[in-house]
Amino acid sequence: MNLLDATQYQLLLSGMAVTVQLFLVAWVMAFAIAVTLVVVRATDLAPCRWLVDAYVEYHRNVPLLVQVLFWYFGMPELLPEGFRMWLYQHNAEMSLAAIALALGSAAYIAEDIRSGLRAIPGTQFEAARALGASYLQCMRFVIVPQALRISIPPLVGRALLLFKNTSVAMAIGVMELTYQAREIENETYRTFATFGAATIMYLLGSFLIMLIGSRIYDRYRLNRGGHGA
Amino acid sequence: MINLEKVNKWYGAHHVLKDVDLSVARGEVLVVCGPSGSGKSTMIRTINRLEPIEQGRILIDGADIYAKGTNLNALRQKIGFVFQQFNLFPHMSVLENVIFAPVSICKQPRKQAVELARGLLARVGLEHKIDAYPGSLSGGQQQRVAIARALALQPPVMLFDEPTSALDPEMVGEVLQVMKGLAKDGMTMVCVTHEMGFARDVCDRVVFMDGGEILEMDTPERFFSAPSHPRAQRFLADILHPRG
Amino acid sequence: MLDVLSQYWPTLLVGQYPNGPLGGLALTLILAACGLALSLPLALLIALARVSPYGWLRTASKALVNVVRGMPLLMLIFWAYFVVPKLTGQVVSGFWTLIFALVVYESAYLSEVIRSGIEAVPRGQIEASRSLGVGYWTTMRRVVLPQALFNVLPSMTSQFVSTIKETSLGYVISVNELTFAANQVNNLVLTKPLQVFGILAIIYFLVCFSLSRGLSWLDLRIRRSRAMA
């Protein structure tokens, strides 16, 4: 078993950098989209409900790879010629992969937040209203903060999944970690070393996310300091 | 100050409030009692519109609370409400719970609100817990914080919906103590409660409800010694000498 | 879109069959079914190892599960691509590579589900059995596992749908499942990527959506009949 040399490590690290970048961009977008979905859904108007539910069902039943392929090969067809050219010149792979990843994750994150919302007893809302808070004030100060706190564990799980799912972007040529690992392996045939190093990097990334997640959880969870009578 | 005129309410086919007429004068302390299911909690919740009514009028300081153009939130800021289950906000500390309404809703300056909160928490005996979270407090402590929270906007009237029913017996006393203090300071209060000792000590009038109707209204002396309505007599007998 | 579909539906449905090996949607379903079926016994073994009284076994299985779950499925597929021929000493088709990767991935996930099912069985059950003189493994087999697995079976339905989505990654190693077949169609048609990948997404959606609804209805019926038994 040969170990890798410096240039190959550099390539792997650059792949890791792309992975992290893709992850962060997609996560931020996904969260923003998810919050929008939740807010729209909460209006309880029939078309809003239908739209959001359809969105969630679509993204839960279509594989991520297919969504990425659709966005990369299919969607640009809908764009006007000029915009499409501009997109291809400006790292289309990365952007479209990020969009596909974000849209897919948003569906799951929205469901997690909605479960969090449902877990809050209606009496909290009542208590805030009894103090004279408007609907929006209730949501902003009492309901949503609690929903987010309750949702932290499943959201950390989603972040982990998103981090690993960035590997799918390699199918359209995004030079993230898995792509680089495969390229190096193809050239050098040092299978175990290359894949081993890449795997370790993924494990470190996963571990880091879990660590940050549990810190956030400890900081923000409800029922701090024991229970009341 | 508070007037309920011919208030009627239905849950589907179930007639839960029947022609309820009630008047509460400023500074008066009213205790509402009765068997469970009598509609007393429902009635008190109609006053700040947590429960809607189908018929009748509710007036606060002469204004119909269902009149067009009534600002519901402004109305509720003038009524302090204490729940049976306390309903403190678990993600906020005791201080944040109490200053929530003044600062986040009424946009008062924070410094002022914190001063006021300290005073209120001292009044309920919990100033030392000001930075604690509800999860670390006992039921009695949580309820006292809830009372302080309700007092934060300095409402002229306080409503209590069975404030001690969810507490272990040894903590009931500390909450009643706070409520007695408020009564002695001249607060207008309407309390739904089973605590007859409290009723005897501080209230001006006892209202007995059953089956959605007000069956009797008396001073505590008259009510506890010789209630006139037969159901009230039975209720008192059960409370003082439980059957079985 | 309809013309693409009408012309190429055999390719999408069954690949080159009967002029070649089975592919397309049929292969996807076979991959998912085999993958899930084979992963169940392995998941059970891993779960038992995780709760066994032998410290080394617990540590080893915990490490295995965390490593497998810490890396992307795609990475695992590449591992399988190069490790399986080395293990078996002969050339392995993409089909078996994918099955191997799917089985390992699914077992790691399922073993966690089974493990939490085992740990959810009240201690009193084990204590009662042991105090009757029943040995550890028999207790496991006759008392704990039946109760633990009772709760696992319902999630099998959603696992099947998940596995179907995971088979799409066979595209990357040229396994002729549905996504790869659609890509081949796209390479033939060339001018209608939006339609081709749109059809691909719709097929997955219809299959997964109806399966998950159908299976959960079935699951409900089974549970109702159990409750009445």
XYZ file of N, CA and C in Angstrom, chain A residues 123-134 138, chain B residues 45 48-50 72-83 86-87 89 100-101 105 149-150 153 155 157 159:
123
model
N -51.169 26.056 24.540
C -51.280 26.966 25.668
C -50.199 28.044 25.662
N -49.080 27.765 25.027
C -48.040 28.787 24.928
C -48.565 29.965 24.117
N -49.229 29.634 23.023
C -49.791 30.668 22.170
C -50.810 31.484 22.953
N -51.656 30.757 23.703
C -52.679 31.414 24.515
C -52.062 32.365 25.516
N -51.019 31.878 26.179
C -50.385 32.704 27.213
C -49.845 33.993 26.604
N -49.238 33.892 25.439
C -48.694 35.090 24.808
C -49.817 36.024 24.376
N -50.898 35.433 23.822
C -52.028 36.259 23.408
C -52.656 36.956 24.610
N -52.704 36.229 25.744
C -53.309 36.827 26.939
C -52.517 38.030 27.417
N -51.247 38.097 27.076
C -50.453 39.259 27.446
C -50.630 40.393 26.442
N -51.402 40.135 25.397
C -51.659 41.200 24.432
C -50.760 41.152 23.215
N -50.075 40.023 23.009
C -49.220 39.922 21.830
C -50.075 39.656 20.601
N -49.675 40.244 19.475
C -50.382 39.961 18.230
C -49.935 38.603 17.723
N -46.511 36.688 18.739
C -46.492 35.354 19.329
C -45.530 34.450 18.580
N -62.659 33.003 30.798
C -61.898 33.128 29.573
C -62.628 33.943 28.511
N -61.413 37.992 28.500
C -60.368 38.545 27.640
C -60.388 37.908 26.250
N -61.551 37.376 25.905
C -61.797 36.859 24.566
C -60.901 35.688 24.190
N -60.442 34.933 25.187
C -59.774 33.684 24.843
C -60.825 32.688 24.352
N -57.896 44.161 19.979
C -57.889 43.015 20.893
C -56.635 42.999 21.756
N -55.497 43.290 21.156
C -54.251 43.216 21.908
C -54.187 44.289 22.983
N -54.656 45.502 22.639
C -54.657 46.572 23.637
C -55.578 46.205 24.785
N -56.694 45.586 24.439
C -57.640 45.142 25.460
C -56.974 44.165 26.415
N -56.271 43.189 25.855
C -55.670 42.162 26.692
C -54.544 42.707 27.544
N -53.910 43.786 27.072
C -52.843 44.365 27.878
C -53.384 45.003 29.141
N -54.714 45.271 29.148
C -55.305 45.841 30.343
C -55.862 44.769 31.266
N -55.734 43.523 30.896
C -56.257 42.438 31.723
C -55.129 41.462 31.995
N -54.861 41.236 33.273
C -53.851 40.241 33.602
C -54.508 38.881 33.723
N -53.933 37.844 33.104
C -54.551 36.521 33.142
C -53.548 35.505 33.657
N -53.955 34.751 34.664
C -53.076 33.712 35.223
C -53.709 32.359 34.954
N -52.956 31.462 34.302
C -53.482 30.164 33.873
C -53.286 29.092 34.934
N -49.782 27.570 34.457
C -48.728 28.594 34.460
C -48.359 29.079 33.048
N -48.008 28.170 32.149
C -47.678 28.565 30.784
C -46.567 29.586 30.681
N -42.894 30.773 29.415
C -42.184 30.476 28.180
C -40.863 29.810 28.535
N -41.191 40.468 28.949
C -41.582 40.201 27.563
C -42.657 41.172 27.096
N -43.765 41.249 27.840
C -44.858 42.109 27.395
C -44.450 43.586 27.360
N -43.638 43.872 23.342
C -44.945 44.193 22.767
C -45.245 45.677 22.904
N -45.507 38.069 35.810
C -45.575 38.352 34.373
C -46.878 39.049 34.019
N -47.961 38.561 34.612
C -49.259 39.168 34.298
C -49.346 40.588 34.850
N -47.591 44.582 33.020
C -48.157 45.712 32.283
C -49.055 46.555 33.175
N -51.917 45.978 34.847
C -53.321 45.997 34.440
C -54.201 46.370 35.633
N -57.082 45.070 36.199
C -57.857 43.914 36.656
C -57.063 42.629 36.413
N -57.322 38.332 36.296
C -58.180 37.156 36.239
C -57.344 35.926 36.583
